[in-house]
Coordinates of C-alpha atoms and ligand atoms in Angstrom, one line a residue:
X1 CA -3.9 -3.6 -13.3
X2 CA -6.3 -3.0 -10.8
X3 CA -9.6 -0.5 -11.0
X4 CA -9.6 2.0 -12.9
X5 CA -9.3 5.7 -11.5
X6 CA -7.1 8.7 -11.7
X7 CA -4.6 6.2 -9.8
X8 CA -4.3 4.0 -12.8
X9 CA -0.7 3.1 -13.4
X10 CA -1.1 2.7 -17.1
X11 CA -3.0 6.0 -17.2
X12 CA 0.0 7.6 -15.0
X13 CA 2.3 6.0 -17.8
X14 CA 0.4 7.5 -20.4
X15 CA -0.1 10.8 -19.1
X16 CA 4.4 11.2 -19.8
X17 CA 3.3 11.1 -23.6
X18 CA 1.2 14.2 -23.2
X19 CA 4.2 16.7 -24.2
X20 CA 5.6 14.4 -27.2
X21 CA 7.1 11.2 -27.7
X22 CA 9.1 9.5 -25.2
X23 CA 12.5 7.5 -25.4
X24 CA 13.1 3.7 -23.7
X25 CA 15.5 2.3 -22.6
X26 CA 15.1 -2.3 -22.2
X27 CA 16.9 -4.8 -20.8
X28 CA 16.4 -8.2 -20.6
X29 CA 13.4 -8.5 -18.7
X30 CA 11.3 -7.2 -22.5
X31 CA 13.2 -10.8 -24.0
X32 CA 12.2 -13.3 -21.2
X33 CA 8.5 -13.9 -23.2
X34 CA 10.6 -15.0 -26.2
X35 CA 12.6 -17.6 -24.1
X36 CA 15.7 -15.8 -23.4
X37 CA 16.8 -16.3 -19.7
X38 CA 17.5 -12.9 -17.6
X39 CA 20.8 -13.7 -16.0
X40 CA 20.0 -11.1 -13.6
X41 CA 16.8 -12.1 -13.1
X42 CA 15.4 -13.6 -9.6
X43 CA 16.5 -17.3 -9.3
X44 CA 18.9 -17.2 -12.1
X45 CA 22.2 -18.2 -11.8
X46 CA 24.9 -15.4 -11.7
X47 CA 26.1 -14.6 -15.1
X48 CA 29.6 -16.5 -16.4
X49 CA 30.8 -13.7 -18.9
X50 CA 32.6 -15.1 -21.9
X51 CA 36.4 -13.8 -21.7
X52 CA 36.7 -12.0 -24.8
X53 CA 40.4 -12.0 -24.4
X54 CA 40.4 -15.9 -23.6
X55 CA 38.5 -15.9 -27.3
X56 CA 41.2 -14.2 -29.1
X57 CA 44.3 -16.1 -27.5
X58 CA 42.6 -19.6 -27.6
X59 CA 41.9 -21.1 -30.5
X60 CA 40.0 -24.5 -29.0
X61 CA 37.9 -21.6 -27.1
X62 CA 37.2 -20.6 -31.2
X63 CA 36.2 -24.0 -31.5
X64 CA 33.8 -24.5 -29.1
X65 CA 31.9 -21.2 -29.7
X66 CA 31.6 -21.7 -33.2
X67 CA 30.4 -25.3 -32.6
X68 CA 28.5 -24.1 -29.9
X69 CA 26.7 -21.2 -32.2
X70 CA 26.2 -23.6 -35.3
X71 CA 24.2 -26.2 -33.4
X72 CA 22.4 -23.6 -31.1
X73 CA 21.6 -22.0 -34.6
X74 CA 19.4 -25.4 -35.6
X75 CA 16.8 -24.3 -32.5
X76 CA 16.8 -20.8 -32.9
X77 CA 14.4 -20.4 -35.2
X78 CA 11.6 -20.8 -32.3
X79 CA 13.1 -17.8 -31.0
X80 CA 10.8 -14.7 -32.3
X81 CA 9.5 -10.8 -30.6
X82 CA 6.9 -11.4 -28.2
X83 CA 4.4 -8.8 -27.5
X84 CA 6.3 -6.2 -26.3
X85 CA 8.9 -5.8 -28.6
X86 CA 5.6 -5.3 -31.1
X87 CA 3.9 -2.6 -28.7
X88 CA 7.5 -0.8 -29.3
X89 CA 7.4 -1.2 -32.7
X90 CA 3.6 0.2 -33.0
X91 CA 4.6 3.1 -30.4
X92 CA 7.5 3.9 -32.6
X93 CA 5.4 4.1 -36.2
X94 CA 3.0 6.2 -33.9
X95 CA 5.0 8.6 -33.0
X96 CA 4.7 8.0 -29.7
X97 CA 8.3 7.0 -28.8
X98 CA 11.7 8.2 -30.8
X99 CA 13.3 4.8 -30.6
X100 CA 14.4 1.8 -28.6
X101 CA 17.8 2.6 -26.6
X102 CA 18.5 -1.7 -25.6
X103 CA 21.2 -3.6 -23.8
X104 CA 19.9 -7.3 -25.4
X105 CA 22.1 -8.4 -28.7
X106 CA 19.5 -10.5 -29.4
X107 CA 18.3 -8.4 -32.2
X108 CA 14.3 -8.9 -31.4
X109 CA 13.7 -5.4 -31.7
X110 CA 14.4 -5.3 -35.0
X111 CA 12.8 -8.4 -36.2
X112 CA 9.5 -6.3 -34.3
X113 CA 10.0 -3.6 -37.1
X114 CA 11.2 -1.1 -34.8
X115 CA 13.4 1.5 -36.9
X116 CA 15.6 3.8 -34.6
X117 CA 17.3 0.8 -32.6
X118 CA 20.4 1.8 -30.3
X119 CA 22.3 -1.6 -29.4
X120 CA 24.7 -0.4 -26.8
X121 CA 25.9 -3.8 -26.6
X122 CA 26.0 -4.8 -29.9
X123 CA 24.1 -7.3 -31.9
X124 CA 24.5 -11.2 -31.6
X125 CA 23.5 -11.8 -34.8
X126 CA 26.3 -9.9 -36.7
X127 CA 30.0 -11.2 -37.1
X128 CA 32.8 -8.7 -37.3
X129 CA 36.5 -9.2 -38.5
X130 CA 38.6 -8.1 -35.6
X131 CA 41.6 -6.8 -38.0
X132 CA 39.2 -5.7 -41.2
X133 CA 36.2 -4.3 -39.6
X134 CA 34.2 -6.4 -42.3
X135 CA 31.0 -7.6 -41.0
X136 CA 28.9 -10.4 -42.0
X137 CA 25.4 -12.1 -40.6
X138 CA 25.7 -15.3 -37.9
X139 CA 23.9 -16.8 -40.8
X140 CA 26.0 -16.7 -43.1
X141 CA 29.5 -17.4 -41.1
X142 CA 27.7 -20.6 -40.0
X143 CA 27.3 -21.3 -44.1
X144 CA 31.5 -21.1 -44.0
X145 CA 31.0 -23.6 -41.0
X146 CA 29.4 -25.9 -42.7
X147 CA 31.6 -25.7 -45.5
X148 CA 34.8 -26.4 -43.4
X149 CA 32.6 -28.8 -41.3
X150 CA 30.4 -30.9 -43.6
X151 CA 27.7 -32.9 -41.2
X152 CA 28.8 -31.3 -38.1
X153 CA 25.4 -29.7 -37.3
X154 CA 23.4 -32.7 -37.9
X155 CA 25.8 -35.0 -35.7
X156 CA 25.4 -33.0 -32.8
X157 CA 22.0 -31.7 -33.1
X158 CA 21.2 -33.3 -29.8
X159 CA 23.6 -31.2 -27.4
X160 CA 22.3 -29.9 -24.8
X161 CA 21.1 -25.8 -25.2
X162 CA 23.3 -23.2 -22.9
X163 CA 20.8 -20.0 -21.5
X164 CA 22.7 -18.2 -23.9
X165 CA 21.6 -19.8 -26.9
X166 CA 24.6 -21.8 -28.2
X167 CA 24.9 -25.6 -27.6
X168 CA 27.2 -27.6 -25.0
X169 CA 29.1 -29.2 -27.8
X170 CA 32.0 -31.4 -26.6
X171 CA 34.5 -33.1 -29.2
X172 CA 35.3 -30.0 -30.7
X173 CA 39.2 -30.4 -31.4
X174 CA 38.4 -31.4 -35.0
X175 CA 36.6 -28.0 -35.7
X176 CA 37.9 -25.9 -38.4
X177 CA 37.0 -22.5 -37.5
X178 CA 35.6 -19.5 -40.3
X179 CA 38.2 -16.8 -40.4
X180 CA 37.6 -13.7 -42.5
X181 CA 36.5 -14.0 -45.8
X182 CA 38.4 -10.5 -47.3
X183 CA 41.9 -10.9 -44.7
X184 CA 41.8 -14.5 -42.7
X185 CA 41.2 -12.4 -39.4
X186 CA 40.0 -13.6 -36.7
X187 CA 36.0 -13.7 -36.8
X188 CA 33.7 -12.8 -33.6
X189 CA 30.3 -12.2 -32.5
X190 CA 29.7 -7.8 -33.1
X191 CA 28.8 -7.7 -29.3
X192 CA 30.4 -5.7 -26.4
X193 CA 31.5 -8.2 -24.2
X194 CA 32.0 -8.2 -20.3
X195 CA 35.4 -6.2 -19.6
X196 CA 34.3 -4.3 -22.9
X197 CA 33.1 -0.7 -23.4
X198 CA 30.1 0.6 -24.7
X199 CA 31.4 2.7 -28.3
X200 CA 31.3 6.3 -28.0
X201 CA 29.6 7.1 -30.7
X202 CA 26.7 4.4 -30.3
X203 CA 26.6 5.7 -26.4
X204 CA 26.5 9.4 -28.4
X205 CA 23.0 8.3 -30.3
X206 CA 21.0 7.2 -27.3
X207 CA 22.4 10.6 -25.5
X208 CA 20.6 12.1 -28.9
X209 CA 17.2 10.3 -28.1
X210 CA 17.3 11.2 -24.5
X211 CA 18.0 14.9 -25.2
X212 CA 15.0 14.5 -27.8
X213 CA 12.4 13.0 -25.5
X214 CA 9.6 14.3 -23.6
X215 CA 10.3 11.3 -20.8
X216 CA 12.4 8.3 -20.6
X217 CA 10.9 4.7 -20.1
X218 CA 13.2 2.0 -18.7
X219 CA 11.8 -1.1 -19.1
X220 CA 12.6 -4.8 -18.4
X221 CA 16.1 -3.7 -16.8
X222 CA 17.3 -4.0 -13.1
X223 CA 19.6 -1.1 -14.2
X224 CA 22.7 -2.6 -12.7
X225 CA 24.9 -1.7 -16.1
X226 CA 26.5 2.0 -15.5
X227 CA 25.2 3.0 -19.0
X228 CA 22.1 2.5 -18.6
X229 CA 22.7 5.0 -15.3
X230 CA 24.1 7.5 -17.6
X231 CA 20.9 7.7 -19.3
X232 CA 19.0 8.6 -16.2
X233 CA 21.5 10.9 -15.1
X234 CA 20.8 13.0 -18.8
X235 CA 17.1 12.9 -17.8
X236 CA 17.6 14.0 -14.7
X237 CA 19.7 17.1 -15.7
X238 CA 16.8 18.0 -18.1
X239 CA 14.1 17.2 -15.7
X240 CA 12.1 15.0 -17.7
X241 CA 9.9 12.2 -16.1
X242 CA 11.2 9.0 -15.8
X243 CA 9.1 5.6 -16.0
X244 CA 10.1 2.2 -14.5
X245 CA 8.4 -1.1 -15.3
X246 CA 9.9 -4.4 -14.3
X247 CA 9.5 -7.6 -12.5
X248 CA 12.1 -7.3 -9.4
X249 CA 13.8 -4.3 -8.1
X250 CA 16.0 -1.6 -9.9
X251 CA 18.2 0.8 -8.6
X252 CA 16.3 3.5 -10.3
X253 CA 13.2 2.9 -8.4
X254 CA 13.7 5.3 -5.2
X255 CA 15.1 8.3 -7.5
X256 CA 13.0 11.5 -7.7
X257 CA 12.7 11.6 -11.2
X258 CA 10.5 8.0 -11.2
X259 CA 7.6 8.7 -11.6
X260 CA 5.7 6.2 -12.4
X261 CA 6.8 2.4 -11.2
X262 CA 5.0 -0.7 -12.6
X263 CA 5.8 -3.8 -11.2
X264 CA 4.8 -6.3 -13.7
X265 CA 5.8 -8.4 -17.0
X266 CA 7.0 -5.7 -20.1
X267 CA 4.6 -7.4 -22.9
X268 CA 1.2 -7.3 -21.0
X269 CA 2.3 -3.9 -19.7
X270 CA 3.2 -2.1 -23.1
X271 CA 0.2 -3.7 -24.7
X272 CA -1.7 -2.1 -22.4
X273 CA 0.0 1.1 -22.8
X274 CA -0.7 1.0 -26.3
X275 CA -4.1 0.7 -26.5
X276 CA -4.7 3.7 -23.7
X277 CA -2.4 6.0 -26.3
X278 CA -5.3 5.0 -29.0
Ligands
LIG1 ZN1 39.2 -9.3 -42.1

């Protein structure tokens, strides 16, 4: 972080809390210390979207992603929030920050205790009913799994692990897929998928925190998804301070609202930013 001095990018950073607490936006750069890949990230691979609408019409697709999810389920348990998603959490009980506005699904803000969490692209750990609405955890679909799939998970522990998470599981066209516990529906993942749309009303809360704030953070996200654009554009029309701090590029970094730009990892920086707020 270099010397310190009135140039002191963590001391810039904390000088945006001075007129109240602040709102942030993450991305996937604040996950990559837990071990989840950023698909956008430098050297990555460009992202294959799963076709949502190839999930609905296909039912060895079904198959694959629940085998996939059930076997990927046996190694997630090493998943867990790294040090950043914990500064969040502390900034939040502090009142230093209103809430976490995040484009990850994979539900580590929570886990870190933070309270106020926007997902504007859902949460991977929640199953939905697409005719019922009824929602369940991953955790306990995979139970109904197991149930239609006795031994399953233990045969195939050994696939290999997709970035996402879920397991490479071929020989799948014996699966017998959970359906909806209440109506038979169809069951998926409560996330917004490529092709999909950020809900209104969930884009209608983070406008809420944005409007609220004294400055908006962005942090561990490239801002390449439009609604994370939006935001900046609502900070922009108020005039409050925006913050950037991310490993690689974003498209927010030449704006006239950023004011303060930290290249560097999310979980040493917010640490750091927590202990200068006291
Ligand atoms: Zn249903």
């Amino acid at each position: 972080m270099g010397t310190k001095g009135p140039q002191d990018p963590i001391d810039a950073l904390a000088a945006l809390f001075e007129h109240g607490p602040a709102a942030v936006l993450t991305g996937a750069g604040v996950s990559t210390d837990s071990g989840i890949p950023d698909y956008r990230g430098a050297g990555m691979p460009p992202r294959t979207p799963m076709s949502i609408s190839q999930f609905m019409h296909d039912e060895a697709y079904r198959r694959r992603f629940w085998a996939g999810a059930r076997v990927g389920f046996l190694r997630s348990a090493s998943v867990a929030p790294n040090a950043g998603h914990l500064a969040l959490a502390r900034l939040e009980a502090a009142g230093r920050i209103d809430g976490v506005i995040t484009q990850n699904v994979d539900n580590l803000h929570r886990r870190a205790g933070s309270r106020t969490v926007v997902e504007l692209h859902g949460n991977g750990s929640v199953i939905r009913c697409v005719d019922c609405g009824n929602r369940w955890s991953r955790a306990e679909v995979l139970g109904w799994f197991d149930d239609l799939n006795p031994g399953f998970a233990e045969e195939h522990a050994g696939a290999e692990i997709a970035p996402d998470g879920d397991a490479r599981v071929s020989d799948t066209d014996r699966v017998e897929v959970p359906s909806c516990a209440v109506c038979g529906g169809i069951l998926r993942p409560d996330v917004v998928y490529f092709g999909e749309t950020v809900p209104p009303e969930v884009f209608a809360v983070a406008e809420t925190l944005v409007r609220d704030a004294s400055a908006l953070l962005l942090v561990g996200t490239s801002l390449a998804v439009n609604t994370g654009v939006r935001l900046v554009h609502r900070a922009e029309r108020r005039g409050i301070p925006v913050a950037v701090i991310n490993r690689g590029p974003t498209s927010a970094d030449r704006r006239e609202s950023t004011r303060v730009r930290i290249e560097g990892g999310t979980s040493e920086t917010l640490a750091a930013l927590t202990a200068a707020l006291g």
